[in-house]
CSV table of C-alpha atoms in Angstrom, one decimal:
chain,number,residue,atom,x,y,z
N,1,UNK,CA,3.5,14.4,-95.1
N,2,UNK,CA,2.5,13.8,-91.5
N,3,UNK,CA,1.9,17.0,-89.2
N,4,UNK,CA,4.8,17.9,-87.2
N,5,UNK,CA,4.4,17.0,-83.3
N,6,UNK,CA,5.2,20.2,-81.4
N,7,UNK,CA,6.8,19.2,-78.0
N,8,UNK,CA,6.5,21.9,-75.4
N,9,UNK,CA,8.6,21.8,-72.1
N,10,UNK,CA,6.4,22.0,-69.0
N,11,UNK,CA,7.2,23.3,-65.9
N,12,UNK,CA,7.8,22.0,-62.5
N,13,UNK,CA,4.5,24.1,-61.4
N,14,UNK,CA,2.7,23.0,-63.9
N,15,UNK,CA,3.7,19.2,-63.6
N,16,UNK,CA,2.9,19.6,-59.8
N,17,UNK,CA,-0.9,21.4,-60.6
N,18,UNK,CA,-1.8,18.2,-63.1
N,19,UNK,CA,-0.7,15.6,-60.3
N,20,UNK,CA,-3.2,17.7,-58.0
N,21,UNK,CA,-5.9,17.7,-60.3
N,22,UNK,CA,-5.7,14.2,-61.0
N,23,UNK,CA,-5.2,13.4,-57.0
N,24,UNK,CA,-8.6,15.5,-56.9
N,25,UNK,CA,-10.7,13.3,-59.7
N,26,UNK,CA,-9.0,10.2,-58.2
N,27,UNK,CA,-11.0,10.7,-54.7
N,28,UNK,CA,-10.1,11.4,-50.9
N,29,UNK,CA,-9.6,7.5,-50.7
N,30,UNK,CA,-7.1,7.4,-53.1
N,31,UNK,CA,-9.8,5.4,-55.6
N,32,UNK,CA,-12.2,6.7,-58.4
N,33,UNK,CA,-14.8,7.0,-56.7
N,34,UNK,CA,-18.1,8.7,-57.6
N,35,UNK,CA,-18.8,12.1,-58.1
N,36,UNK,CA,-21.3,12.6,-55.5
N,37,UNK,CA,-18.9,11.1,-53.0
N,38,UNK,CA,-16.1,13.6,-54.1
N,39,UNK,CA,-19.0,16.5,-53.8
N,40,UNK,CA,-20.0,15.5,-50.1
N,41,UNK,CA,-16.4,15.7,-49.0
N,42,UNK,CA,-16.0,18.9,-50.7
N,43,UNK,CA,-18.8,20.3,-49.2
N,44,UNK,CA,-17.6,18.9,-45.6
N,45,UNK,CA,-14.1,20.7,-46.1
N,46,UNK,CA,-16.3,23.2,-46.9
N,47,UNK,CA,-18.5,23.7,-44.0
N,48,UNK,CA,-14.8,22.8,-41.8
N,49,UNK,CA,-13.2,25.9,-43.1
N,50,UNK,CA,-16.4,27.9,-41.6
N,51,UNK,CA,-15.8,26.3,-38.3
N,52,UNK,CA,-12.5,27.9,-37.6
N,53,UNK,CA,-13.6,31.4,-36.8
N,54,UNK,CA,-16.4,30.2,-34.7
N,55,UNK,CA,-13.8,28.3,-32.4
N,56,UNK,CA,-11.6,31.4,-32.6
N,57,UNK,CA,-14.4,33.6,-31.3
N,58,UNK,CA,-15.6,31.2,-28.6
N,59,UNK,CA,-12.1,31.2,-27.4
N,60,UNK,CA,-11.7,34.8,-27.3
N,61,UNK,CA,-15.4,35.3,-25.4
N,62,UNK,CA,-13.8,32.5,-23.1
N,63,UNK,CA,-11.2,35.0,-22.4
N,64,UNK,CA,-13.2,37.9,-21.8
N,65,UNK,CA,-15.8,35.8,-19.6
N,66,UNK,CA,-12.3,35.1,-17.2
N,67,UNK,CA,-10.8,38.6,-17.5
N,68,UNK,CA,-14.2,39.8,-16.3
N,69,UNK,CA,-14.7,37.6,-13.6
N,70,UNK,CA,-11.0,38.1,-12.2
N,71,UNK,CA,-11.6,41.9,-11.9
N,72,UNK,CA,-14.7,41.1,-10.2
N,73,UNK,CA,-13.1,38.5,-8.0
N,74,UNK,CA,-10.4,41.2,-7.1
N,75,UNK,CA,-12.8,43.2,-6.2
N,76,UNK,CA,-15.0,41.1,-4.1
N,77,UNK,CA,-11.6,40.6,-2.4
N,78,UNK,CA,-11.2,44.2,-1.6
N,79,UNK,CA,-14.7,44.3,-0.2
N,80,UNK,CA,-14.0,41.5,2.2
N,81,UNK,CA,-11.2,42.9,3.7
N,82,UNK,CA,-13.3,46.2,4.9
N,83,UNK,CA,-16.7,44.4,5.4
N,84,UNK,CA,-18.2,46.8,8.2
N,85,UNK,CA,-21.1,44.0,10.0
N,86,UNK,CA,-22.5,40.2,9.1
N,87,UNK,CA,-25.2,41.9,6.6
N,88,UNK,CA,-23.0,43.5,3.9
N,89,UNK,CA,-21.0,40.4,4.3
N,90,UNK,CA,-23.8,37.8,3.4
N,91,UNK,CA,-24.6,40.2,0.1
N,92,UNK,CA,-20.9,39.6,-0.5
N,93,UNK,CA,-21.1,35.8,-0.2
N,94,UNK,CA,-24.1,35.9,-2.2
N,95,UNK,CA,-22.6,37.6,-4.8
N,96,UNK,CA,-19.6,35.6,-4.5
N,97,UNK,CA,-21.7,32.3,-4.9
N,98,UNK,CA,-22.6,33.2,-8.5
N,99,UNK,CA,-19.3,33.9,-9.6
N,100,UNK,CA,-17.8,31.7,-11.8
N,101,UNK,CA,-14.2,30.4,-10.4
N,102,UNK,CA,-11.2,28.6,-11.7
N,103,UNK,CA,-7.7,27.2,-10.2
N,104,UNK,CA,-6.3,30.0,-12.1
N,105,UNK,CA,-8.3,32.6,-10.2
N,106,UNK,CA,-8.9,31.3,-7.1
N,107,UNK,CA,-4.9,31.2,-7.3
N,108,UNK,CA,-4.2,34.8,-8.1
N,109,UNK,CA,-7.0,36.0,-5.7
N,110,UNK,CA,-6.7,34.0,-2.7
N,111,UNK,CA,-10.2,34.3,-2.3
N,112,UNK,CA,-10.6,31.2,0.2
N,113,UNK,CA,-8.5,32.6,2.7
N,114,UNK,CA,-9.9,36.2,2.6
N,115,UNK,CA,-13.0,35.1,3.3
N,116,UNK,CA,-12.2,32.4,5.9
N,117,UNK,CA,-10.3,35.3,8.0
N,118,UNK,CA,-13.4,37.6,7.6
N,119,UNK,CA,-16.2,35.2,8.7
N,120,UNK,CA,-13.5,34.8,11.7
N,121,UNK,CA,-14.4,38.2,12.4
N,122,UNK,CA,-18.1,37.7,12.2
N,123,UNK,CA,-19.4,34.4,13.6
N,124,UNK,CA,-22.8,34.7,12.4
N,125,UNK,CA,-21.4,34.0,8.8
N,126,UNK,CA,-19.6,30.9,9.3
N,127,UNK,CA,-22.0,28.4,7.8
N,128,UNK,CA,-22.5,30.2,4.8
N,129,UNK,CA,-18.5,31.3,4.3
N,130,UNK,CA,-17.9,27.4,4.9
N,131,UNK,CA,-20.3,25.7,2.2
N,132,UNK,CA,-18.9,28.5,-0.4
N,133,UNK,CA,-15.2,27.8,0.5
N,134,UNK,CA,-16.2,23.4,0.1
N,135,UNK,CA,-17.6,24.4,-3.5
N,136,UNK,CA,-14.7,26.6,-4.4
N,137,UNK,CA,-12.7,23.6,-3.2
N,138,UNK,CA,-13.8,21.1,-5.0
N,139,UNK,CA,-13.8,23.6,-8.1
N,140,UNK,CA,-10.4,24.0,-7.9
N,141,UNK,CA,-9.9,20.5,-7.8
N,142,UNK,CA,-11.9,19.4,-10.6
N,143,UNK,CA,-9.9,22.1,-12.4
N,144,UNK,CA,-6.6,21.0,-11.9
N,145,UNK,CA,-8.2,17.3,-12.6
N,146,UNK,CA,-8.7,18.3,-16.3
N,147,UNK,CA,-5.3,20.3,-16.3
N,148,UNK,CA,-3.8,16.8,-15.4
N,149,UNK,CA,-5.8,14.8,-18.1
N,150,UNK,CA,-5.1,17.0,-20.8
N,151,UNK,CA,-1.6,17.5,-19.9
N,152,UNK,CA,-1.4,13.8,-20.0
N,153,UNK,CA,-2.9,13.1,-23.4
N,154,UNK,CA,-1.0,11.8,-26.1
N,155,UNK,CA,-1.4,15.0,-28.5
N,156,UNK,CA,0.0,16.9,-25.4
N,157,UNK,CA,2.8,14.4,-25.5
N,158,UNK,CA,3.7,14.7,-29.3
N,159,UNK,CA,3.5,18.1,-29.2
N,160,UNK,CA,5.7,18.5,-26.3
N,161,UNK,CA,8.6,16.5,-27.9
N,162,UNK,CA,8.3,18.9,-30.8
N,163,UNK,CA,9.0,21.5,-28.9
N,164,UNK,CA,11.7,19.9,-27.3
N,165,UNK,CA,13.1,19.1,-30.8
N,166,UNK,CA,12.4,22.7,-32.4
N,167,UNK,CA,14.4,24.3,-29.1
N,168,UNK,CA,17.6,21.8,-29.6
N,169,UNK,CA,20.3,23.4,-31.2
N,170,UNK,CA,22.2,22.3,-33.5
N,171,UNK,CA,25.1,22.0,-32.0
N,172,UNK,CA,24.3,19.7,-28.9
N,173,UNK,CA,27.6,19.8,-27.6
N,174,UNK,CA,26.9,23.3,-26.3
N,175,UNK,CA,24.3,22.0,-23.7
N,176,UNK,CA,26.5,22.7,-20.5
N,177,UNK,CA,25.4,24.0,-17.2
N,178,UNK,CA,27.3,25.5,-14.9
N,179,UNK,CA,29.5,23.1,-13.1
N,180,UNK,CA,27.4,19.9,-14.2
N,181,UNK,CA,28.9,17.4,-17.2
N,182,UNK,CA,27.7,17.9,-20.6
N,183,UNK,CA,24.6,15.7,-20.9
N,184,UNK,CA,25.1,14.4,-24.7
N,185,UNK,CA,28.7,13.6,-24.0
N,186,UNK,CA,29.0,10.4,-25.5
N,187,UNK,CA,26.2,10.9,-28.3
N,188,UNK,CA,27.9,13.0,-30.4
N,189,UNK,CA,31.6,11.6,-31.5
N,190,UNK,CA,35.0,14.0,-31.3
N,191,UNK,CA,36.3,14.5,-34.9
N,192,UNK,CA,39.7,12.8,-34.6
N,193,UNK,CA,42.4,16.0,-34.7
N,194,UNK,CA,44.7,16.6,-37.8
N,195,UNK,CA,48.1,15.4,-37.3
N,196,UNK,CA,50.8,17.7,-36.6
N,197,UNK,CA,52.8,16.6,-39.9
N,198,UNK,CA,55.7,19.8,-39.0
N,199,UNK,CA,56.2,19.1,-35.5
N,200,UNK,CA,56.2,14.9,-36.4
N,201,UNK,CA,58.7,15.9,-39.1
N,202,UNK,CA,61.2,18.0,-36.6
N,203,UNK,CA,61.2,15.0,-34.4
N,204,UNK,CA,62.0,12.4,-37.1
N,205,UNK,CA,65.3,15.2,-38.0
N,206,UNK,CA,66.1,15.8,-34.7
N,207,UNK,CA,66.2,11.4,-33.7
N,208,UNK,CA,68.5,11.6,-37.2
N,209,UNK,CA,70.6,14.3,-35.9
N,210,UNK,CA,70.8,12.5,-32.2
N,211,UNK,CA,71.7,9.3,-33.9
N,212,UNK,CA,75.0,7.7,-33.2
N,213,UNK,CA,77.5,7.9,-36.6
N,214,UNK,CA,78.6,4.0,-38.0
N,215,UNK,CA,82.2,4.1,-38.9
């Protein structure tokens, strides 16, 4: 008598972990591909998965570094405003010329124009207040240079219109401002209304009624 075949149901996890396993043996290429192929990309998405804590701490020291040097900025600020003679205002400058400056800060500090109205005061500063305000210049405008570029980039691009897509709601026909024309009018088709089957019915009795009688 032949042994008896046992058939055991499998489930939908475990149908879905042999397909990975056998994803995994057939390679990152979708061929089967050697195994010390397979191991140097497994030691590569290795290594990556170390690398994302690094960038995440370099961001945050990033951070800190501009926190620190917008306090400092503010501060420098202050000084300028009650700068008592030229001497305590070139240790200010010099001060000032190590700092390092962005669009963002030079922004919130307004540091060019405090200075420029404090070398106004003291004449004997203007050279130096003038080559610090042409590097904080062109700074700035290397700064909003790389703004523009990355803002311009294609990932910046695609992940714009996913935002745009995650913050349309789901019913577009709701998108009215005040006074202005609804913007997807013409996109989204009105539903044709139900017919009125009582009120078409009392007009067919009442035309009967109205009717002239045939003797």
């Amino acid at each position: 008598m032949p042994p008896k075949i046992i058939r055991r149901r499998e489930s939908l996890a475990t149908r879905k972990l042999r397909a990975r396993l056998a994803k995994e043996r057939q390679g990152v290429d979708g061929k089967w591909e050697s195994n010390t192929k397979k191991k140097a990309v497994k030691l590569a998405t290795k290594k990556s998965l170390k690398l994302n804590p690094l960038f995440k701490g370099l961001q945050a020291q990033k951070v800190r570094a501009e926190m620190e040097a917008l306090k400092r900025a503010m501060a420098k600020a202050e000084d300028l405003k009650t700068v008592p003679n030229a001497r305590t205002l070139f240790g200010i400058i010099a001060e000032l010329e190590s700092l390092p400056v962005s669009a963002d800060l030079l922004q919130k500090t307004m540091l060019p124009k405090v200075l420029q109205e404090t070398v106004r005061r003291f004449p004997a500063a203007l050279g130096a207040g003038h080559r610090l305000r042409i590097r904080w210049r062109d700074a700035f405008r290397q700064d909003l240079a790389k703004l523009k570029e990355a803002a311009d980039s294609p990932s910046a691009a695609v992940a714009k219109a996913s935002q745009d897509d995650v913050a349309l709601p789901h019913n577009p026909t709701s998108i009215r401002g005040p006074g202005e024309k609804n913007l997807l009018e013409g996109l989204v088709p009105t539903p044709p209304g139900k017919p009125l089957r009582k009120q078409q019915r009392q007009q067919r009795i009442t035309a009967f009624l109205k009717a002239p009688v045939v003797s």
